[in-house]
Short mmCIF file of C-alpha atoms and ligand atoms in Angstrom, two decimals:
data_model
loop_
_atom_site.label_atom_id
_atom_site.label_comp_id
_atom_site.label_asym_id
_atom_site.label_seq_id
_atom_site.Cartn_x
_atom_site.Cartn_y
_atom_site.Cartn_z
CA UNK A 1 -0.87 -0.18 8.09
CA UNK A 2 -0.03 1.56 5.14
CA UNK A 3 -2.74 1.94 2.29
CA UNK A 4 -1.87 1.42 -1.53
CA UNK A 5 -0.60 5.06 -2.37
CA UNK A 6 1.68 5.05 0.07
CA UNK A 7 3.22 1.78 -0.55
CA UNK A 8 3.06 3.17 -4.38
CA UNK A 9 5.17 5.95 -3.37
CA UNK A 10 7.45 3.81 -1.49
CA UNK A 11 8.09 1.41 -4.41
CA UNK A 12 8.49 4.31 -7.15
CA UNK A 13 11.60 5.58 -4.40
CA UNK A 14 13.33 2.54 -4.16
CA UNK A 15 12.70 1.90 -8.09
CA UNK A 16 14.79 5.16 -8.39
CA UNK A 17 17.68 4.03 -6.05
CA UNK A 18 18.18 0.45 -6.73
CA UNK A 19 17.70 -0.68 -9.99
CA UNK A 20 21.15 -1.70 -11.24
CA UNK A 21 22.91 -1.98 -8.05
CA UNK A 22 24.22 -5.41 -7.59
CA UNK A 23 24.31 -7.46 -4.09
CA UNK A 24 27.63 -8.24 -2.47
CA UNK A 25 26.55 -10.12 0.67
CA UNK A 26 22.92 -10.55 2.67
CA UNK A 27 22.80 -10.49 6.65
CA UNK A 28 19.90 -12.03 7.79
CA UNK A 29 19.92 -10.83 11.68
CA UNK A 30 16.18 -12.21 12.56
CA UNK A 31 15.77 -15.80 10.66
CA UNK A 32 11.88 -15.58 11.03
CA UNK A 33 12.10 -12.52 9.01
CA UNK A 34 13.87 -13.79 5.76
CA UNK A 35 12.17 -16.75 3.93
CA UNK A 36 14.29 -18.46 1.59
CA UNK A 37 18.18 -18.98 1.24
CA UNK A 38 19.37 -15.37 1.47
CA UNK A 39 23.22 -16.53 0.00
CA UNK A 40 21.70 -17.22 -3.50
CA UNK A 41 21.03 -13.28 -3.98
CA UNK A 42 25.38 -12.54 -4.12
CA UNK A 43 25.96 -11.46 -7.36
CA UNK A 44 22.46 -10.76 -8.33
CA UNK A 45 21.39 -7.66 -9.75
CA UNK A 46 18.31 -5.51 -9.26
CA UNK A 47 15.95 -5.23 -12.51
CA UNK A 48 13.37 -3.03 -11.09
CA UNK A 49 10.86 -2.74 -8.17
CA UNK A 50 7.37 -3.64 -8.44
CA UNK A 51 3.69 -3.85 -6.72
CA UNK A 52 0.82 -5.65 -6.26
CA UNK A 53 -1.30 -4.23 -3.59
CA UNK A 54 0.49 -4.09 -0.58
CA UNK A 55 3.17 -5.98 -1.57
CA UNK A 56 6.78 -4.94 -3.06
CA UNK A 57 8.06 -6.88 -5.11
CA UNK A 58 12.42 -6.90 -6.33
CA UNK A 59 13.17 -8.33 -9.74
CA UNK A 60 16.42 -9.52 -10.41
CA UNK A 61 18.33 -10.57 -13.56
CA UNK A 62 18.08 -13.45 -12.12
CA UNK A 63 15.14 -15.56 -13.77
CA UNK A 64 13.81 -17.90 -11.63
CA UNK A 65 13.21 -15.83 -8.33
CA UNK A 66 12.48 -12.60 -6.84
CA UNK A 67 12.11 -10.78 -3.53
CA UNK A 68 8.83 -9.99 -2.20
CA UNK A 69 8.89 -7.74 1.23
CA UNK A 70 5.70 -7.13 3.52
CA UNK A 71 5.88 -3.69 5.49
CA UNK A 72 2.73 -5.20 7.57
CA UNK A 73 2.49 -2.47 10.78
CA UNK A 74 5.99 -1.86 11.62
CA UNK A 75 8.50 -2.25 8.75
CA UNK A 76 10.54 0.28 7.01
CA UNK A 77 13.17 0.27 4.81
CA UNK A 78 15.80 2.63 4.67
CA UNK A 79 18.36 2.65 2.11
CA UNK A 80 21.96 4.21 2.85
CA UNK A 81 24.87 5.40 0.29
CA UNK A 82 27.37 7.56 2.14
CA UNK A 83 25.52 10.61 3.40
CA UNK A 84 22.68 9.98 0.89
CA UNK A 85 19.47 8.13 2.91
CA UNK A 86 16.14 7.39 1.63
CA UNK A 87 13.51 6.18 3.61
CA UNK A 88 9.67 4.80 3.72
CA UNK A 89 7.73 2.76 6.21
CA UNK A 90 6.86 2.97 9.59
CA UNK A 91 8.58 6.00 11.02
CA UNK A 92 10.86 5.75 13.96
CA UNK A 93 14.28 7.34 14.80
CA UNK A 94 15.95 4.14 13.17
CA UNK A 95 15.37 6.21 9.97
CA UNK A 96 18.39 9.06 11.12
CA UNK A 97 19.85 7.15 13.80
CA UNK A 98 22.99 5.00 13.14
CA UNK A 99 22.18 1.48 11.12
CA UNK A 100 21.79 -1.37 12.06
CA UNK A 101 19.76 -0.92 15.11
CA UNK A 102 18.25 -3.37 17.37
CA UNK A 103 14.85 -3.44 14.79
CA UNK A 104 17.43 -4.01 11.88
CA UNK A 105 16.20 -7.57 10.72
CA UNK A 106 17.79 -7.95 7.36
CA UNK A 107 20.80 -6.01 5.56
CA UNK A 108 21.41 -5.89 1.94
CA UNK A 109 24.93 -5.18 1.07
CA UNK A 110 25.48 -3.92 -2.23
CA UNK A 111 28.67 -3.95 -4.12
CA UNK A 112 29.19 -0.37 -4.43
CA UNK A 113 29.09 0.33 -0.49
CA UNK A 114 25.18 1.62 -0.63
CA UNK A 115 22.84 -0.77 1.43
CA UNK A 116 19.14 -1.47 2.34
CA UNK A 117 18.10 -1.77 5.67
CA UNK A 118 15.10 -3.91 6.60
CA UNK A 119 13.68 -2.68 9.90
CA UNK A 120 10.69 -3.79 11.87
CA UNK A 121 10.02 -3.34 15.37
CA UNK A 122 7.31 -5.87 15.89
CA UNK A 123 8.49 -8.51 13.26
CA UNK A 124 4.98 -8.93 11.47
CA UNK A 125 6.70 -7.86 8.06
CA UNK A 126 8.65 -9.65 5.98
CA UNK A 127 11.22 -10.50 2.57
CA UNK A 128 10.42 -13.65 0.81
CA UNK A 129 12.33 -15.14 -1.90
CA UNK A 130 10.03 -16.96 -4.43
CA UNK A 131 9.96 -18.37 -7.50
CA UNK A 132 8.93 -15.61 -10.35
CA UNK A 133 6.73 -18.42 -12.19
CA UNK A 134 4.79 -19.86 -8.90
CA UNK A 135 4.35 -16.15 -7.51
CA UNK A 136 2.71 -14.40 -10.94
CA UNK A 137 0.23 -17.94 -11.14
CA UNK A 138 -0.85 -17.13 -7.55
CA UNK A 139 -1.27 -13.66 -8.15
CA UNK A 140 -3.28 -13.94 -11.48
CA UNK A 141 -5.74 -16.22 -8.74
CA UNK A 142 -5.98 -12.95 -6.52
CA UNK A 143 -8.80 -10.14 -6.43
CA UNK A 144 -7.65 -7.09 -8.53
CA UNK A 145 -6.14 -3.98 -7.32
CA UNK A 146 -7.79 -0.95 -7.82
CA UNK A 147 -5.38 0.80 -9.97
CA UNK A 148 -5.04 -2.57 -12.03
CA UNK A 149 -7.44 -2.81 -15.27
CA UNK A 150 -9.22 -5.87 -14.49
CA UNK A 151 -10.69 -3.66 -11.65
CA UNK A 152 -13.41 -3.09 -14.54
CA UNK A 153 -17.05 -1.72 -14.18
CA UNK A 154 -17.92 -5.20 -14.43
CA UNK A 155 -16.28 -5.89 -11.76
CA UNK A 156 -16.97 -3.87 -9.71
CA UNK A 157 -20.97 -4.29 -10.49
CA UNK A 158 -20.36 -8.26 -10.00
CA UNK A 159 -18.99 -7.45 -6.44
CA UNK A 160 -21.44 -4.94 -5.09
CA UNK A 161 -24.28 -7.25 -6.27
CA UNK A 162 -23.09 -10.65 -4.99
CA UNK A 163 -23.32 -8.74 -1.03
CA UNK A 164 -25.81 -7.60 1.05
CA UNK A 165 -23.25 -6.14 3.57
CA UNK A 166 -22.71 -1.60 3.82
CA UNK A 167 -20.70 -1.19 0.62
CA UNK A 168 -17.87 0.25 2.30
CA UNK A 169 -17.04 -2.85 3.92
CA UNK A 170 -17.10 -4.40 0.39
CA UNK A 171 -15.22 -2.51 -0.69
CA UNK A 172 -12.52 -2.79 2.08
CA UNK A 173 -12.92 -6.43 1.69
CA UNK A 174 -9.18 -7.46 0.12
CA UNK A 175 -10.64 -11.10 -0.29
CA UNK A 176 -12.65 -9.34 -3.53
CA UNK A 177 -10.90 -5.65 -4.03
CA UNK A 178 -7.23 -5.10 -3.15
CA UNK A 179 -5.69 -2.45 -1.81
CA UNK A 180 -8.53 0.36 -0.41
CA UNK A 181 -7.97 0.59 3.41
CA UNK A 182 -10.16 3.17 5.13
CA UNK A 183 -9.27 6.53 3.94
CA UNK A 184 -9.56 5.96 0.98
CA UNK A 185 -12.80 4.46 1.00
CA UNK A 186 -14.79 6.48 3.18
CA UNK A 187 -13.48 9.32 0.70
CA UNK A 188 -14.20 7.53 -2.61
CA UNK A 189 -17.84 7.07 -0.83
CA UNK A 190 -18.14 10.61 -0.49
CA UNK A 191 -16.75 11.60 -4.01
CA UNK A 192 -19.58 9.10 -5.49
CA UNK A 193 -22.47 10.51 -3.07
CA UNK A 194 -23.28 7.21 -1.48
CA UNK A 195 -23.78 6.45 2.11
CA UNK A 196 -21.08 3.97 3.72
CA UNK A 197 -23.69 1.68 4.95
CA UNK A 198 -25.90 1.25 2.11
CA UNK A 199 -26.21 -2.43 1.49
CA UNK A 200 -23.50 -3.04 -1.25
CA UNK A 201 -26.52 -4.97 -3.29
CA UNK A 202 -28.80 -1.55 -3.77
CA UNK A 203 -26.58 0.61 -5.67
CA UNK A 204 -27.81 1.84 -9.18
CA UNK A 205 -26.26 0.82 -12.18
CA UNK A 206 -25.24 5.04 -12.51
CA UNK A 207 -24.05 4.54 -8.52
CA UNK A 208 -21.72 2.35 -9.25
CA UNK A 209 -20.20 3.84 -12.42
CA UNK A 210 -19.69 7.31 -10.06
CA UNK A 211 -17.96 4.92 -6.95
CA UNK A 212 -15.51 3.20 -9.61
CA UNK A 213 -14.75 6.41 -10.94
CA UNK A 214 -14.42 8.08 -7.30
CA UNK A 215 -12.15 5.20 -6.32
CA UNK A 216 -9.76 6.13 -9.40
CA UNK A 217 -9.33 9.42 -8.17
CA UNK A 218 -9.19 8.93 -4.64
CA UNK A 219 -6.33 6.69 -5.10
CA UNK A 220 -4.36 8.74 -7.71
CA UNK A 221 -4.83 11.60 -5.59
CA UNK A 222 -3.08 9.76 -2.52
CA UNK A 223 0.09 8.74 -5.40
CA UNK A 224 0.19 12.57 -6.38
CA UNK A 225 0.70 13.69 -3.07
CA UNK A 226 2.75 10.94 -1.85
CA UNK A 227 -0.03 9.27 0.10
CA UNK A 228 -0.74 10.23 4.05
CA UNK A 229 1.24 10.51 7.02
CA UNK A 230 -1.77 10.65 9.29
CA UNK A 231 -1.45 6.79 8.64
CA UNK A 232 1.98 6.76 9.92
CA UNK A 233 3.94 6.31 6.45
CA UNK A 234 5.93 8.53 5.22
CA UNK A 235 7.53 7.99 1.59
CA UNK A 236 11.18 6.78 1.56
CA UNK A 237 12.90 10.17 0.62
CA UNK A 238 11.81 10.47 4.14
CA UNK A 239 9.33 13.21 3.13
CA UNK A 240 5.82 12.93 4.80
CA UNK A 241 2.80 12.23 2.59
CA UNK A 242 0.83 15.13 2.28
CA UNK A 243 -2.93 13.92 1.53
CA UNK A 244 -3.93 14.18 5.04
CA UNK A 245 -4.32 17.80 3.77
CA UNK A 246 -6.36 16.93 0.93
CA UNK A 247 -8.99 14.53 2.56
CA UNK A 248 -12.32 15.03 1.95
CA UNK A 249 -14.44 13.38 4.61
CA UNK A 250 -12.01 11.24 6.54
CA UNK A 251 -11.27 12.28 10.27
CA UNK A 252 -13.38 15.63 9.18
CA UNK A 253 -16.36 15.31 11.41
CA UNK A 254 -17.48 18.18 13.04
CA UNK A 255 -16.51 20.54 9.77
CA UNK A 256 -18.50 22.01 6.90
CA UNK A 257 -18.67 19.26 3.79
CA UNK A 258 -17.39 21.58 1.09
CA UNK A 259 -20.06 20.49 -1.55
CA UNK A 260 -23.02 21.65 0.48
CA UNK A 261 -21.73 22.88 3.62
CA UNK A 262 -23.24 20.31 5.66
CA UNK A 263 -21.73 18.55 8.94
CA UNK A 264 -19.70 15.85 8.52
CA UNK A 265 -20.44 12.96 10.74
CA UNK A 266 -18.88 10.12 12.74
CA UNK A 267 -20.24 6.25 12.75
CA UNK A 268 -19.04 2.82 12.98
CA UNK A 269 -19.13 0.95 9.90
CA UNK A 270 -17.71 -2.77 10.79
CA UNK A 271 -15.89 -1.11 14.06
CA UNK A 272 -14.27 1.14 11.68
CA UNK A 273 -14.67 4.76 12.00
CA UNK A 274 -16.69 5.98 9.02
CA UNK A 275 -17.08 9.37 7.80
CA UNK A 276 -19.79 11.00 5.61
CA UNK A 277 -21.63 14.05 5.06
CA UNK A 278 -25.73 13.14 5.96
CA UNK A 279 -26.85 15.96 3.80
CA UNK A 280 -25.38 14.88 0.31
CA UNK A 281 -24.35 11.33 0.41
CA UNK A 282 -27.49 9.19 0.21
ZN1 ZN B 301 -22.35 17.44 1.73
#
C-alpha cells in the first residue's frame, strides 16, 4: 500500500504531464476496473490532478464530473509520449516493458499520441467517474488528512481523548485521521517522544502539541524525498523514493537511536510491527 507522500509525489508527476492534454478515445480492457461510462471522457480535457488521502483525483473542463483512481496494492500508472515514460505505483517490469500488457486494465488515449496506462495486477484498484458536486459533499463528511488544515490541534486533542486504544493505532485509524500508514507513524511517535502503545486518552496537553507537530514533519519529509520505496512505490518519473534512508525508527531495531544512542526495539502494536526507542520515548 502506498502511504500519503508517496501518492503526493505521484499526483504532483502526473500534474506535470497531463494537465492540458485532451482525450481522444478510452479502452476499458477489465470492465470491473472502470466505473462509469468511459465514452463521455472523448474530447475532454485535463484541468489538473488532485488528492485527498489516498485518492487521485483528474479534473476536467468538464463541470459536472471527474476521475477518481485507487492505486489500492497493485496499481500503477504509467504514462507514455514517444520515448518519454513516467511512472508511479506498484513496481513491476510493465513499467519498461512494451504497453499494454496483460495487467493493462484501462488506456487513456490522448489526442496528441501520449497515453496513460492503468495497470494492476490484482485488480483491487480502480478509476471512477463521479459527479464533482456529489464527490466534494462526501468528502467534506470524511476525517481530515494530515497535511489538510482542519487536521487542527483541536483535532487532534478531540481524537486522542475520545480513545482508550495505544495512540498509534489512533492515529492509523483512517475512520478519524487520513492518510498516516505505518512508517510514518511509528516515526512521528518517535519525533514527539511518546511510546506507540500509550493509551491515546493519557497524552498531555504539551504531548499532543509535539505529536501534531511531529506528524507535519514526518509527512513533509516523505514529499521532500519523494516518499519510500521500502513500501514498494516508487514516484512516476520512475525514480525510487528515497526516505527509506531518512527513517528514524521504522525497520531500525537493533541500531543506536540517534537522540540518545539507545536500542531501538521491535513490538506488535495491533499486529503491526512497531518501532521505538525504550530509552527516550515514554
Ligand atoms: Zn532514544
Amino acid at each position: 500500500m502506498p502511504e500519503l507522500p508517496e501518492v503526493e509525489t505521484i499526483r504532483r508527476q502526473l500534474n506535470e504531464v497531463l494537465v492540458g492534454k485532451k482525450i481522444k478515445s478510452v479502452e476499458v480492457l477489465r470492465e470491473k476496473s472502470f466505473g462509469g461510462d468511459s465514452n463521455k471522457l472523448v474530447g475532454w480535457e485535463v484541468e489538473r490532478v488532485g488528492r485527498k488521502s489516498k485518492l487521485i483525483e483528474i479534473y476536467f473542463n468538464n463541470k459536472e464530473e471527474m476521475m477518481i483512481v485507487h492505486l489500492k496494492m497493485t496499481g500503477q500508472l504509467v504514462f507514455v509520449d514517444g520515448k518519454k515514460r513516467v511512472f508511479g505505483g506498484h513496481p513491476t517490469a510493465d513499467w519498461v516493458s512494451d504497453l499494454p500488457s496483460k495487467h493493462t486494465r484501462v488506456i487513456l488515449n490522448f489526442a496528441d499520441g501520449s497515453k496513460l496506462f492503468f495497470n494492476d495486477m490484482r485488480v483491487f484498484g480502480w478509476m471512477r467517474m463521479v459527479n464533482k458536486e456529489n464527490y466534494e459533499k462526501e468528502m467534506r463528511k470524511t476525517s481530515p488528512d494530515v497535511t489538510e488544515r482542519e487536521f487542527s490541534l483541536e483535532y487532534l486533542t478531540e481524537v486522542l481523548k475520545k480513545s482508550k486504544k495505544a495512540v498509534k493505532l489512533v492515529l492509523m485509524d483512517q475512520e478519524k485521521i487520513g492518510g498516516l500508514g505505518n512508517i510514518y507513524a511509528n516515526d512521528a511517535l518517535y519525533l514527539a517522544k511518546v511510546m506507540p502503545n500509550r493509551k491515546a486518552d493519557s497524552l498531555s496537553p504539551l504531548e499532543i502539541k509535539k505529536l501534531l507537530v511531529s506528524i507535519r514533519e514526518v509527512i513533509n519529509r516523505g514529499i521532500k524525498y519523494g516518499g519510500a520505496s521500502a513500501a514498494n512505490y516508487v514516484d512516476i518519473k520512475g525514480m525510487g523514493g528515497t526516505y527509506q534512508d531518512h527513517f528514524l525508527v521504522y525497520k531500525r531495531d537493533g541500531q543506536l537511536c540517534s537522540r540518545c544512542k539507545g536500542v531501538i526495539q521491535k513490538m506488535k502494536v495491533g499486529g503491526r510491527g512497531t518501532f521505538y526507542c525504550p530509552k527516550c520515548q515514554k
